[in-house]
Amino acid sequence: MIPGFTEGAHHAWELDAALRFHSALGSFSGGRILVGVPLGPYRCPPAPYEVQWMLDSYFKRRGMRERVSIEFFTRDPEPAGEAHDPVVWMDAQSKQRNISQHYEFIVHSIDPKRKIVIGLYGYTLSYDLLFMVPPHRPAQVLYDCGLADQETGIRVDYDTMETKWQNVYAIGDCADMPASKAGVVAHQEGDVLAHNLKVRITGHGVPTQLRLHTI
Ligand SMILES: Cc1cc2nc3c(=O)[nH]c(=O)nc-3n(C[C@H](O)[C@H](O)[C@H](O)COP(=O)(O)OP(=O)(O)OC[C@H]3O[C@@H](n4cnc5c(N)ncnc54)[C@H](O)[C@@H]3O)c2cc1C
């Protein structure tokens, strides 16, 4: 989905990739590390911030933090609002750790030979080591069977998780919800759906609607 990603980018969203990144870090002797997120949905929005901070701690522990420039790019604008808003807080935490933030950078492709990330509108960022969160798409089987008809997942009713098929529901990362692709979301959706199914099957109780608590 992102030309050059497979050859050029590390990530930790799957075990094999995480192990490869671990070994690349072990042999990294200094330079510019880019951490970035794609356009569109990805799993666990706070995780790329955790990656930045873990890299900061890791290189401090190795006594070489001053030889490493850690930089983050995101498609989002610079966060604004109350200091305790999660994204504002995370942004501030990164800046406190001397991690530069590149906002509104929309990745188009990666050129692994020249070691640059190419963004829309001619913007580029060079790197020595690139960590990029992979974009998320529903499993192919969900497209093949017609349940998912768009890249963001299976269309659901936001209150009840019903799909357009009778007695078929979708929860978790495969559902097209205006919420994070996160376990905490899947969990709350599961609770509501389990309750409503119980009410329907037993005829006891009152159906409820999803009221997500998430960032
Ligand atoms: C690095 C990382 C950090 C994260 N950190 C957090 C966090 O701190 N907090 C948080 O809330 N969330 C976090 N998440 C997100 C969280 O893991 C997911 O949102 C959550 O697992 C979604 O659950 P799910 O059941 O919808 O999908 P999944 O957990 O992806 O489960 C889908 C399952 O379907 C299986 N499957 C796929 N295709 C087929 C098929 N054809 N046949 C049979 N089985 C199939 C897959 O193998 C998988 O087991 C993180 C994710 C990552 C990658």
mmCIF file of C-alpha atoms in Angstrom, residues 3-212:
data_model
loop_
_atom_site.group_PDB
_atom_site.id
_atom_site.type_symbol
_atom_site.label_atom_id
_atom_site.label_comp_id
_atom_site.label_asym_id
_atom_site.label_seq_id
_atom_site.Cartn_x
_atom_site.Cartn_y
_atom_site.Cartn_z
ATOM 1 C CA PRO A 3 5.571 1.772 -2.235
ATOM 2 C CA GLY A 4 8.967 1.036 -0.674
ATOM 3 C CA PHE A 5 7.551 0.219 2.784
ATOM 4 C CA THR A 6 8.529 -3.467 2.756
ATOM 5 C CA GLU A 7 12.113 -2.739 1.726
ATOM 6 C CA GLY A 8 12.618 0.523 3.591
ATOM 7 C CA ALA A 9 10.639 0.585 6.825
ATOM 8 C CA HIS A 10 10.907 -1.207 10.126
ATOM 9 C CA HIS A 11 7.944 -1.669 12.412
ATOM 10 C CA ALA A 12 6.877 -3.581 15.497
ATOM 11 C CA TRP A 13 3.268 -4.363 14.667
ATOM 12 C CA GLU A 14 4.085 -8.038 14.069
ATOM 13 C CA LEU A 15 6.520 -10.249 15.927
ATOM 14 C CA ASP A 16 8.975 -10.986 13.091
ATOM 15 C CA ALA A 17 9.179 -7.313 12.197
ATOM 16 C CA ALA A 18 9.732 -6.372 15.854
ATOM 17 C CA LEU A 19 12.636 -8.821 16.098
ATOM 18 C CA ARG A 20 14.184 -7.407 12.902
ATOM 19 C CA PHE A 21 13.862 -3.893 14.317
ATOM 20 C CA HIS A 22 15.471 -5.012 17.576
ATOM 21 C CA SER A 23 18.479 -6.291 15.720
ATOM 22 C CA ALA A 24 18.688 -3.159 13.516
ATOM 23 C CA LEU A 25 18.705 -1.024 16.671
ATOM 24 C CA GLY A 26 21.498 -3.114 18.161
ATOM 25 C CA SER A 27 23.796 -2.271 15.266
ATOM 26 C CA PHE A 28 22.740 1.376 14.970
ATOM 27 C CA SER A 29 25.687 3.627 15.780
ATOM 28 C CA GLY A 30 24.078 7.038 15.329
ATOM 29 C CA GLY A 31 22.145 9.202 12.897
ATOM 30 C CA ARG A 32 18.569 10.154 12.184
ATOM 31 C CA ILE A 33 15.729 7.838 13.193
ATOM 32 C CA LEU A 34 12.317 8.660 11.798
ATOM 33 C CA VAL A 35 9.168 7.327 13.422
ATOM 34 C CA GLY A 36 6.014 7.858 11.417
ATOM 35 C CA VAL A 37 2.385 7.008 10.891
ATOM 36 C CA PRO A 38 0.498 6.498 7.627
ATOM 37 C CA LEU A 39 -2.606 8.194 6.354
ATOM 38 C CA GLY A 40 -5.729 6.234 7.296
ATOM 39 C CA PRO A 41 -6.397 3.820 10.129
ATOM 40 C CA TYR A 42 -3.696 2.033 12.093
ATOM 41 C CA ARG A 43 -3.741 -0.027 15.250
ATOM 42 C CA CYS A 44 -3.260 1.702 18.590
ATOM 43 C CA PRO A 45 -2.888 5.464 18.058
ATOM 44 C CA PRO A 46 -0.733 6.103 21.177
ATOM 45 C CA ALA A 47 1.807 3.401 20.284
ATOM 46 C CA PRO A 48 3.922 5.561 17.915
ATOM 47 C CA TYR A 49 4.439 7.987 20.815
ATOM 48 C CA GLU A 50 5.501 5.111 23.053
ATOM 49 C CA VAL A 51 7.983 4.097 20.348
ATOM 50 C CA GLN A 52 9.542 7.581 20.353
ATOM 51 C CA TRP A 53 9.934 7.585 24.137
ATOM 52 C CA MET A 54 11.261 4.027 24.242
ATOM 53 C CA LEU A 55 13.870 4.940 21.620
ATOM 54 C CA ASP A 56 14.842 7.969 23.702
ATOM 55 C CA SER A 57 15.290 5.787 26.826
ATOM 56 C CA TYR A 58 17.047 3.047 24.869
ATOM 57 C CA PHE A 59 19.715 5.344 23.426
ATOM 58 C CA LYS A 60 20.169 7.125 26.763
ATOM 59 C CA ARG A 61 20.769 3.741 28.358
ATOM 60 C CA ARG A 62 23.347 2.954 25.703
ATOM 61 C CA GLY A 63 25.012 6.324 26.424
ATOM 62 C CA MET A 64 24.621 7.541 22.845
ATOM 63 C CA ARG A 65 21.467 9.677 22.863
ATOM 64 C CA GLU A 66 23.388 12.774 21.681
ATOM 65 C CA ARG A 67 24.436 10.905 18.541
ATOM 66 C CA VAL A 68 20.846 10.039 17.623
ATOM 67 C CA SER A 69 18.248 12.433 16.264
ATOM 68 C CA ILE A 70 14.747 11.043 16.847
ATOM 69 C CA GLU A 71 12.023 12.638 14.734
ATOM 70 C CA PHE A 72 8.328 11.890 14.362
ATOM 71 C CA PHE A 73 6.073 12.524 11.387
ATOM 72 C CA THR A 74 2.318 12.425 11.396
ATOM 73 C CA ARG A 75 -0.488 13.277 9.013
ATOM 74 C CA ASP A 76 -2.181 15.194 11.836
ATOM 75 C CA PRO A 77 -1.813 18.919 12.520
ATOM 76 C CA GLU A 78 0.044 20.135 15.604
ATOM 77 C CA PRO A 79 -2.205 19.260 18.566
ATOM 78 C CA ALA A 80 -3.856 22.173 20.310
ATOM 79 C CA GLY A 81 -6.041 22.365 23.399
ATOM 80 C CA GLU A 82 -5.859 21.654 27.105
ATOM 81 C CA ALA A 83 -2.532 20.347 28.423
ATOM 82 C CA HIS A 84 -4.258 17.246 29.800
ATOM 83 C CA ASP A 85 -5.794 16.274 26.439
ATOM 84 C CA PRO A 86 -4.064 12.990 25.589
ATOM 85 C CA VAL A 87 -2.658 14.053 22.214
ATOM 86 C CA VAL A 88 -1.504 17.448 23.533
ATOM 87 C CA TRP A 89 0.125 15.697 26.480
ATOM 88 C CA MET A 90 1.865 13.101 24.291
ATOM 89 C CA ASP A 91 3.101 15.784 21.902
ATOM 90 C CA ALA A 92 4.567 17.729 24.855
ATOM 91 C CA GLN A 93 6.203 14.592 26.238
ATOM 92 C CA SER A 94 7.976 14.038 22.925
ATOM 93 C CA LYS A 95 9.178 17.637 22.722
ATOM 94 C CA GLN A 96 10.499 17.429 26.280
ATOM 95 C CA ARG A 97 12.637 14.519 25.101
ATOM 96 C CA ASN A 98 14.048 16.576 22.208
ATOM 97 C CA ILE A 99 12.092 14.620 19.628
ATOM 98 C CA SER A 100 11.204 16.840 16.655
ATOM 99 C CA GLN A 101 7.660 16.613 15.361
ATOM 100 C CA HIS A 102 6.772 16.963 11.673
ATOM 101 C CA TYR A 103 3.047 17.631 11.346
ATOM 102 C CA GLU A 104 0.755 17.206 8.348
ATOM 103 C CA PHE A 105 3.264 15.014 6.541
ATOM 104 C CA ILE A 106 1.319 12.589 4.364
ATOM 105 C CA VAL A 107 3.415 9.677 3.182
ATOM 106 C CA HIS A 108 3.278 8.863 -0.483
ATOM 107 C CA SER A 109 6.179 6.393 -0.775
ATOM 108 C CA ILE A 110 9.567 5.410 0.574
ATOM 109 C CA ASP A 111 12.788 5.372 -1.435
ATOM 110 C CA PRO A 112 14.969 2.849 0.412
ATOM 111 C CA LYS A 113 17.998 3.417 -1.841
ATOM 112 C CA ARG A 114 18.140 7.175 -1.208
ATOM 113 C CA LYS A 115 16.774 6.670 2.331
ATOM 114 C CA ILE A 116 14.025 9.231 2.036
ATOM 115 C CA VAL A 117 10.360 9.246 2.845
ATOM 116 C CA ILE A 118 8.462 11.021 0.100
ATOM 117 C CA GLY A 119 5.375 12.934 1.132
ATOM 118 C CA LEU A 120 2.604 14.545 -0.841
ATOM 119 C CA TYR A 121 3.233 17.985 -2.331
ATOM 120 C CA GLY A 122 6.960 17.348 -2.801
ATOM 121 C CA TYR A 123 7.943 17.192 0.883
ATOM 122 C CA THR A 124 10.653 14.706 1.815
ATOM 123 C CA LEU A 125 12.318 13.503 5.011
ATOM 124 C CA SER A 126 15.644 11.697 4.994
ATOM 125 C CA TYR A 127 16.526 8.948 7.448
ATOM 126 C CA ASP A 128 19.228 6.552 8.537
ATOM 127 C CA LEU A 129 16.714 4.225 10.188
ATOM 128 C CA LEU A 130 13.000 4.324 9.492
ATOM 129 C CA PHE A 131 10.245 3.025 11.771
ATOM 130 C CA MET A 132 6.810 3.351 10.294
ATOM 131 C CA VAL A 133 3.493 2.060 11.562
ATOM 132 C CA PRO A 134 1.895 -0.095 8.867
ATOM 133 C CA PRO A 135 -1.512 0.977 7.596
ATOM 134 C CA HIS A 136 -4.398 -1.211 8.699
ATOM 135 C CA ARG A 137 -6.862 -2.937 6.424
ATOM 136 C CA PRO A 138 -9.474 -5.601 7.243
ATOM 137 C CA ALA A 139 -8.477 -9.210 6.522
ATOM 138 C CA GLN A 140 -8.830 -10.184 2.867
ATOM 139 C CA VAL A 141 -11.458 -12.789 3.714
ATOM 140 C CA LEU A 142 -13.796 -9.982 4.796
ATOM 141 C CA TYR A 143 -13.546 -8.358 1.357
ATOM 142 C CA ASP A 144 -13.850 -11.706 -0.418
ATOM 143 C CA CYS A 145 -17.105 -12.568 1.339
ATOM 144 C CA GLY A 146 -18.515 -9.087 0.790
ATOM 145 C CA LEU A 147 -18.696 -8.076 4.447
ATOM 146 C CA ALA A 148 -16.123 -5.297 4.071
ATOM 147 C CA ASP A 149 -16.721 -2.993 1.154
ATOM 148 C CA GLN A 150 -14.382 -0.166 2.088
ATOM 149 C CA GLU A 151 -10.811 0.248 3.328
ATOM 150 C CA THR A 152 -11.807 1.400 6.800
ATOM 151 C CA GLY A 153 -13.668 -1.835 7.535
ATOM 152 C CA ILE A 154 -17.146 -3.270 7.761
ATOM 153 C CA ARG A 155 -19.917 -0.687 7.878
ATOM 154 C CA VAL A 156 -21.746 -0.939 11.213
ATOM 155 C CA ASP A 157 -24.407 0.880 13.124
ATOM 156 C CA TYR A 158 -22.335 2.932 15.617
ATOM 157 C CA ASP A 159 -24.755 2.230 18.483
ATOM 158 C CA THR A 160 -25.350 -1.492 18.053
ATOM 159 C CA MET A 161 -22.548 -2.831 15.809
ATOM 160 C CA GLU A 162 -25.135 -4.345 13.428
ATOM 161 C CA THR A 163 -24.014 -4.799 9.835
ATOM 162 C CA LYS A 164 -26.269 -4.644 6.792
ATOM 163 C CA TRP A 165 -26.772 -8.406 7.104
ATOM 164 C CA GLN A 166 -29.300 -9.689 9.578
ATOM 165 C CA ASN A 167 -27.740 -11.342 12.648
ATOM 166 C CA VAL A 168 -24.223 -10.370 11.595
ATOM 167 C CA TYR A 169 -22.308 -7.932 13.791
ATOM 168 C CA ALA A 170 -18.778 -6.577 13.592
ATOM 169 C CA ILE A 171 -16.613 -5.490 16.508
ATOM 170 C CA GLY A 172 -12.956 -4.610 16.916
ATOM 171 C CA ASP A 173 -10.446 -3.582 14.291
ATOM 172 C CA CYS A 174 -12.506 -4.925 11.369
ATOM 173 C CA ALA A 175 -15.416 -2.563 12.085
ATOM 174 C CA ASP A 176 -15.571 0.867 10.513
ATOM 175 C CA MET A 177 -16.036 2.942 13.652
ATOM 176 C CA PRO A 178 -15.110 6.594 14.224
ATOM 177 C CA ALA A 179 -12.768 5.401 16.992
ATOM 178 C CA SER A 180 -9.262 4.057 17.476
ATOM 179 C CA LYS A 181 -8.338 0.620 16.243
ATOM 180 C CA ALA A 182 -7.645 -0.437 19.828
ATOM 181 C CA GLY A 183 -8.258 -3.343 22.139
ATOM 182 C CA VAL A 184 -10.027 -1.064 24.584
ATOM 183 C CA VAL A 185 -12.568 -0.237 21.863
ATOM 184 C CA ALA A 186 -13.046 -3.885 20.862
ATOM 185 C CA HIS A 187 -13.606 -4.746 24.523
ATOM 186 C CA GLN A 188 -16.342 -2.150 25.058
ATOM 187 C CA GLU A 189 -18.035 -3.087 21.800
ATOM 188 C CA GLY A 190 -17.951 -6.734 22.856
ATOM 189 C CA ASP A 191 -19.592 -5.952 26.210
ATOM 190 C CA VAL A 192 -22.449 -4.038 24.574
ATOM 191 C CA LEU A 193 -23.019 -6.643 21.899
ATOM 192 C CA ALA A 194 -22.948 -9.544 24.354
ATOM 193 C CA HIS A 195 -25.484 -7.757 26.540
ATOM 194 C CA ASN A 196 -27.813 -7.007 23.618
ATOM 195 C CA LEU A 197 -27.639 -10.556 22.296
ATOM 196 C CA LYS A 198 -28.462 -11.860 25.758
ATOM 197 C CA VAL A 199 -31.490 -9.555 25.929
ATOM 198 C CA ARG A 200 -32.636 -10.665 22.481
ATOM 199 C CA ILE A 201 -32.213 -14.367 23.170
ATOM 200 C CA THR A 202 -33.649 -14.451 26.666
ATOM 201 C CA GLY A 203 -36.242 -11.680 26.320
ATOM 202 C CA HIS A 204 -35.057 -10.293 29.673
ATOM 203 C CA GLY A 205 -33.488 -6.889 30.268
ATOM 204 C CA VAL A 206 -33.178 -3.738 28.181
ATOM 205 C CA PRO A 207 -30.915 -3.364 25.138
ATOM 206 C CA THR A 208 -28.152 -0.810 25.478
ATOM 207 C CA GLN A 209 -26.151 1.384 23.121
ATOM 208 C CA LEU A 210 -22.415 1.836 22.762
ATOM 209 C CA ARG A 211 -20.987 4.841 24.624
ATOM 210 C CA LEU A 212 -17.272 4.588 24.012
#
